[in-house]
mmCIF file of C-alpha atoms in Angstrom:
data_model
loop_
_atom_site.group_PDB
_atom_site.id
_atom_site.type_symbol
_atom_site.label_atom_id
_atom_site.label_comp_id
_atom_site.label_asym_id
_atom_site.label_seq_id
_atom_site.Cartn_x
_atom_site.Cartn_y
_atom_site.Cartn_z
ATOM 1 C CA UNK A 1189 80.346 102.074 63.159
ATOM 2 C CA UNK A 1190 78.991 99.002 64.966
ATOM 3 C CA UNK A 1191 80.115 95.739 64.006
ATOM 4 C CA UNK A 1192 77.495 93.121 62.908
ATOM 5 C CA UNK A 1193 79.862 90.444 62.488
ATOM 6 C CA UNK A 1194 79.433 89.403 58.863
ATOM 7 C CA UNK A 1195 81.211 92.806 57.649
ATOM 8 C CA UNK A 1196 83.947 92.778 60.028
ATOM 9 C CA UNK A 1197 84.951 89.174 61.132
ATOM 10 C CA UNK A 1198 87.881 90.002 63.220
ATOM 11 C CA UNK A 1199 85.855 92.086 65.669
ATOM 12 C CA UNK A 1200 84.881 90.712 69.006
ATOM 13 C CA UNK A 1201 81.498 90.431 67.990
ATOM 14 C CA UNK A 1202 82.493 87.353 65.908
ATOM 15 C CA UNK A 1203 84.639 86.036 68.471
ATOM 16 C CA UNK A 1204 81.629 86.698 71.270
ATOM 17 C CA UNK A 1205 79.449 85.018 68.644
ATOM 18 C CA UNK A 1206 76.766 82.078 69.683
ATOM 19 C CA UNK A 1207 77.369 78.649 67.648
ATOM 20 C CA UNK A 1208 79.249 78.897 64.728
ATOM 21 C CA UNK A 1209 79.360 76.377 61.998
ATOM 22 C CA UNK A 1210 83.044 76.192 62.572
ATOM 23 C CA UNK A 1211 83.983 74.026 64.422
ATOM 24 C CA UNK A 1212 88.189 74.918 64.326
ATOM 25 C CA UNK A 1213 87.471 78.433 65.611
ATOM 26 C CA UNK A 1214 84.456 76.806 68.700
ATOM 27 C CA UNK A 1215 87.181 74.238 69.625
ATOM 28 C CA UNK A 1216 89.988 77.193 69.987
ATOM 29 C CA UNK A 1217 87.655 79.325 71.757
ATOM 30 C CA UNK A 1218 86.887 76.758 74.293
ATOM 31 C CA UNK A 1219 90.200 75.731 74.758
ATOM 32 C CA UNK A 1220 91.042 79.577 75.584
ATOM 33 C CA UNK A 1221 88.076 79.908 78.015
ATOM 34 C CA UNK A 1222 88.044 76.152 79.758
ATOM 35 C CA UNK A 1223 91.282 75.418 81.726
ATOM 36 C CA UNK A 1224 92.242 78.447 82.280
ATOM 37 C CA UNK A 1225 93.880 79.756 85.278
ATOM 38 C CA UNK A 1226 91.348 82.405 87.081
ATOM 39 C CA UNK A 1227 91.456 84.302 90.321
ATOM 40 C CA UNK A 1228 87.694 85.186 91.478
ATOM 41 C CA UNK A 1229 87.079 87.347 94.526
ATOM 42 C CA UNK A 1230 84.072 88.050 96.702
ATOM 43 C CA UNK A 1231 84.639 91.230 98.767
ATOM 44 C CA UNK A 1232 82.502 91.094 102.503
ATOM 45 C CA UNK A 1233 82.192 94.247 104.495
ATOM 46 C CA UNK A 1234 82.551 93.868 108.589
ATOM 47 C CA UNK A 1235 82.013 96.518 111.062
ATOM 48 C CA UNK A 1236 83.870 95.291 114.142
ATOM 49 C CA UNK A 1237 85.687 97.387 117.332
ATOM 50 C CA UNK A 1238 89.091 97.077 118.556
ATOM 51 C CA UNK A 1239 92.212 98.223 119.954
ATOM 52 C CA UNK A 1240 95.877 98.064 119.002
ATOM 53 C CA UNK A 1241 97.557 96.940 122.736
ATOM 54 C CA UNK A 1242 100.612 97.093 121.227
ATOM 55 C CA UNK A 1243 100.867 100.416 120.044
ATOM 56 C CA UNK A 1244 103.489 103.237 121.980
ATOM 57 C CA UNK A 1245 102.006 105.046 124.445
ATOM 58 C CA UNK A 1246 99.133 107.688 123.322
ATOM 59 C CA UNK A 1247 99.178 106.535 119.930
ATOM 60 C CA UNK A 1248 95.321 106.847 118.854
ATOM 61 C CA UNK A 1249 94.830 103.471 117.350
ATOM 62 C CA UNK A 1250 95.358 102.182 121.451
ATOM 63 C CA UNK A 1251 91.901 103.294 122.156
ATOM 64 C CA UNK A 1252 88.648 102.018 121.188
ATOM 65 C CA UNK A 1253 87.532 102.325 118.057
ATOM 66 C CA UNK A 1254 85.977 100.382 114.946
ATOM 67 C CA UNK A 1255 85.997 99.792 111.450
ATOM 68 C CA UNK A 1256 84.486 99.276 108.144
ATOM 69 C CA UNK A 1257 87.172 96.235 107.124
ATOM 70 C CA UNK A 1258 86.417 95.594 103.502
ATOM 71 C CA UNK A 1259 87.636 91.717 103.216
ATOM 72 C CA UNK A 1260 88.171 90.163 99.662
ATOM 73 C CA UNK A 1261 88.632 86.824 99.502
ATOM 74 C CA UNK A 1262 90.377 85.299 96.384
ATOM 75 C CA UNK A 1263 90.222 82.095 94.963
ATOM 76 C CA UNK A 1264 92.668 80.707 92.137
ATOM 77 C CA UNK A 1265 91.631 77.647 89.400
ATOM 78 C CA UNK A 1266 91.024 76.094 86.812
ATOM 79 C CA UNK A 1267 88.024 76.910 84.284
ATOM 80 C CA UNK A 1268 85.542 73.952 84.850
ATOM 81 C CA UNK A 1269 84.721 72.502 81.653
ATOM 82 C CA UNK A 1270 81.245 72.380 82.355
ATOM 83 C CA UNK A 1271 80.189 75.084 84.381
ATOM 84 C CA UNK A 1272 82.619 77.821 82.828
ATOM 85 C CA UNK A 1273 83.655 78.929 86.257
ATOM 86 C CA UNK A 1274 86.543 78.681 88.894
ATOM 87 C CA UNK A 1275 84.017 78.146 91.783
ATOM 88 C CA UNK A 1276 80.773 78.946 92.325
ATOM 89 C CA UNK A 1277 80.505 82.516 94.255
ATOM 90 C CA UNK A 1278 77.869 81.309 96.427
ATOM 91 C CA UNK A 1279 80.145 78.775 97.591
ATOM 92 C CA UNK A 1280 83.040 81.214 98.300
ATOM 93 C CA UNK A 1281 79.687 83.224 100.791
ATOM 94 C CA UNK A 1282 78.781 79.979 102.389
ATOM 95 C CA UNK A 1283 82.285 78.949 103.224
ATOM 96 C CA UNK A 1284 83.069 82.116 104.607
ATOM 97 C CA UNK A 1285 79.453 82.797 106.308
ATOM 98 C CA UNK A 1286 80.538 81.008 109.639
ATOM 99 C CA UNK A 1287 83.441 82.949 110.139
ATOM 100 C CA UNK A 1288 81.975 86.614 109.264
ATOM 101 C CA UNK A 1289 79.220 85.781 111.857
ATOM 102 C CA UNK A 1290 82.345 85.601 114.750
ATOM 103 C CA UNK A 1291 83.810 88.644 113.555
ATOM 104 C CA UNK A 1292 81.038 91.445 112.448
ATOM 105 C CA UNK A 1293 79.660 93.571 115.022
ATOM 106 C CA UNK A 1294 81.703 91.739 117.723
ATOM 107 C CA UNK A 1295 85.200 93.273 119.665
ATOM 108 C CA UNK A 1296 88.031 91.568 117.555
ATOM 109 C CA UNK A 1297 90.457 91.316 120.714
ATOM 110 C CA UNK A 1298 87.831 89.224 121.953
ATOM 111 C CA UNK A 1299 88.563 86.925 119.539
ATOM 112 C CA UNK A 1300 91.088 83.758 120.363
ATOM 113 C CA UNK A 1301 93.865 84.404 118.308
ATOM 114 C CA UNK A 1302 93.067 88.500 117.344
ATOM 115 C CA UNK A 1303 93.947 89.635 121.125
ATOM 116 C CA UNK A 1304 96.079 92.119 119.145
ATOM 117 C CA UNK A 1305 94.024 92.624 115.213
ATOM 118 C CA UNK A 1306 96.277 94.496 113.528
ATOM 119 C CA UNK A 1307 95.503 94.030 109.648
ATOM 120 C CA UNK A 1308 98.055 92.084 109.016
ATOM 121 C CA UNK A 1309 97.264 89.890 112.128
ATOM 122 C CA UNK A 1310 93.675 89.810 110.778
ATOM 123 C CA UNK A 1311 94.799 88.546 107.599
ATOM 124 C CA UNK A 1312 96.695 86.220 108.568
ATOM 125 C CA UNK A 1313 94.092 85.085 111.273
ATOM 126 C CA UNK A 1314 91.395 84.809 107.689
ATOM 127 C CA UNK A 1315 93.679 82.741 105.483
ATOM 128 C CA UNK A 1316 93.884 80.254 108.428
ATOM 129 C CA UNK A 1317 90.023 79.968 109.088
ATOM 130 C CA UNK A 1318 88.930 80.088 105.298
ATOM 131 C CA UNK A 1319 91.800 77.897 104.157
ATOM 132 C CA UNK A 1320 90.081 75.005 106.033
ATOM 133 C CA UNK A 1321 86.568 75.236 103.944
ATOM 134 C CA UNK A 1322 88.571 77.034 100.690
ATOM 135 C CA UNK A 1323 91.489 75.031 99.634
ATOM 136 C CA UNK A 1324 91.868 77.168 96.504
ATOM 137 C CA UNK A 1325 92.226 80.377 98.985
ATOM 138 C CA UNK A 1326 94.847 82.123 96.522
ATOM 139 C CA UNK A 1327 94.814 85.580 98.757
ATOM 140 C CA UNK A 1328 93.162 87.623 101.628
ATOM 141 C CA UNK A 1329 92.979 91.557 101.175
ATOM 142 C CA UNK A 1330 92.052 93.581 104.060
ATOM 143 C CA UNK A 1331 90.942 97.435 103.922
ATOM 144 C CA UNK A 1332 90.801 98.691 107.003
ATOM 145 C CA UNK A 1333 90.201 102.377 105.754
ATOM 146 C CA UNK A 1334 89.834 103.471 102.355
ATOM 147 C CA UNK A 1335 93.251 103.978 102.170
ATOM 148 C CA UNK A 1336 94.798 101.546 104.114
ATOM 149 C CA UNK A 1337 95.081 97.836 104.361
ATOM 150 C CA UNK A 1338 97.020 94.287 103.943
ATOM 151 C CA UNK A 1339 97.466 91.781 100.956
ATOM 152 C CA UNK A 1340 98.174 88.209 102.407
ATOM 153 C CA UNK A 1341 99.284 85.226 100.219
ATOM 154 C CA UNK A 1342 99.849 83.156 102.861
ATOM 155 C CA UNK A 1343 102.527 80.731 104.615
ATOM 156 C CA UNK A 1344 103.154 77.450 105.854
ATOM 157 C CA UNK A 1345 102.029 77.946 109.522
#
């Protein structure tokens, strides 16, 4: 049976409700939403080559190859009062846009600093370039197969 709020008003539908002349149970719900603690992602796809140097001899990942790294990027806050959001996701794209331009389609060893791009040296590598534009960079997750990848929280370095 579907709740229409009246009939049932401990259902979500009455907590989910638009203004209410109550002004107790508007105040409690905005102090539950507003100031909480959130972690948003955005998740970025990048096709990019490379080559594990370090690797023992004839392992496979020492030859050429690429991937599909699936990147999310998480970002941990506050509720803004006003906007009902940790951070605005177009923001998280835009601070990130630079960077995804040096690594998609582009040989990763290539890259200062990725000369061997392991996952968890491409993680790393991330939080340090998006940490710079994303203060509130709470994690890095890379997927470097379906079934693979790294979870960074970052250090001190």
């Amino acid at each position: 049976m579907r709740c229409s709020g009246a009939q049932e008003p401990e259902c979500i539908c009455e907590y989910m409700r638009t203004p209410s002349t109550d002004a107790a149970q508007d105040t409690e719900r905005s102090n539950f939403e507003i100031g909480s603690i959130m972690d948003i992602f955005r998740i970025f796809t990048i096709e990019a080559a490379h080559r594990l140097p370090n690797v023992p001899a004839g392992h496979k990942c020492a030859r050429l190859h690429g991937h599909s790294f699936r990147i999310e990027l998480h970002v941990a806050g506050e509720v803004d009062a006003n906007s009902g959001w940790v951070m605005d996701f177009a923001d998280v794209k835009a601070a990130f846009q630079p960077i995804y331009d040096r690594l998609d389609h582009h040989y990763l060893n290539e890259i200062p600093g990725l000369e061997n791009p392991t996952s968890e040296n491409l993680a790393r590598w991330l939080w340090r370039e998006t940490k710079i534009k994303l203060p509130a960079l709470s994690k890095i997750v890379v997927h470097e197969t379906c079934t693979s990848g790294c979870v960074y929280v970052g250090d001190n370095s």
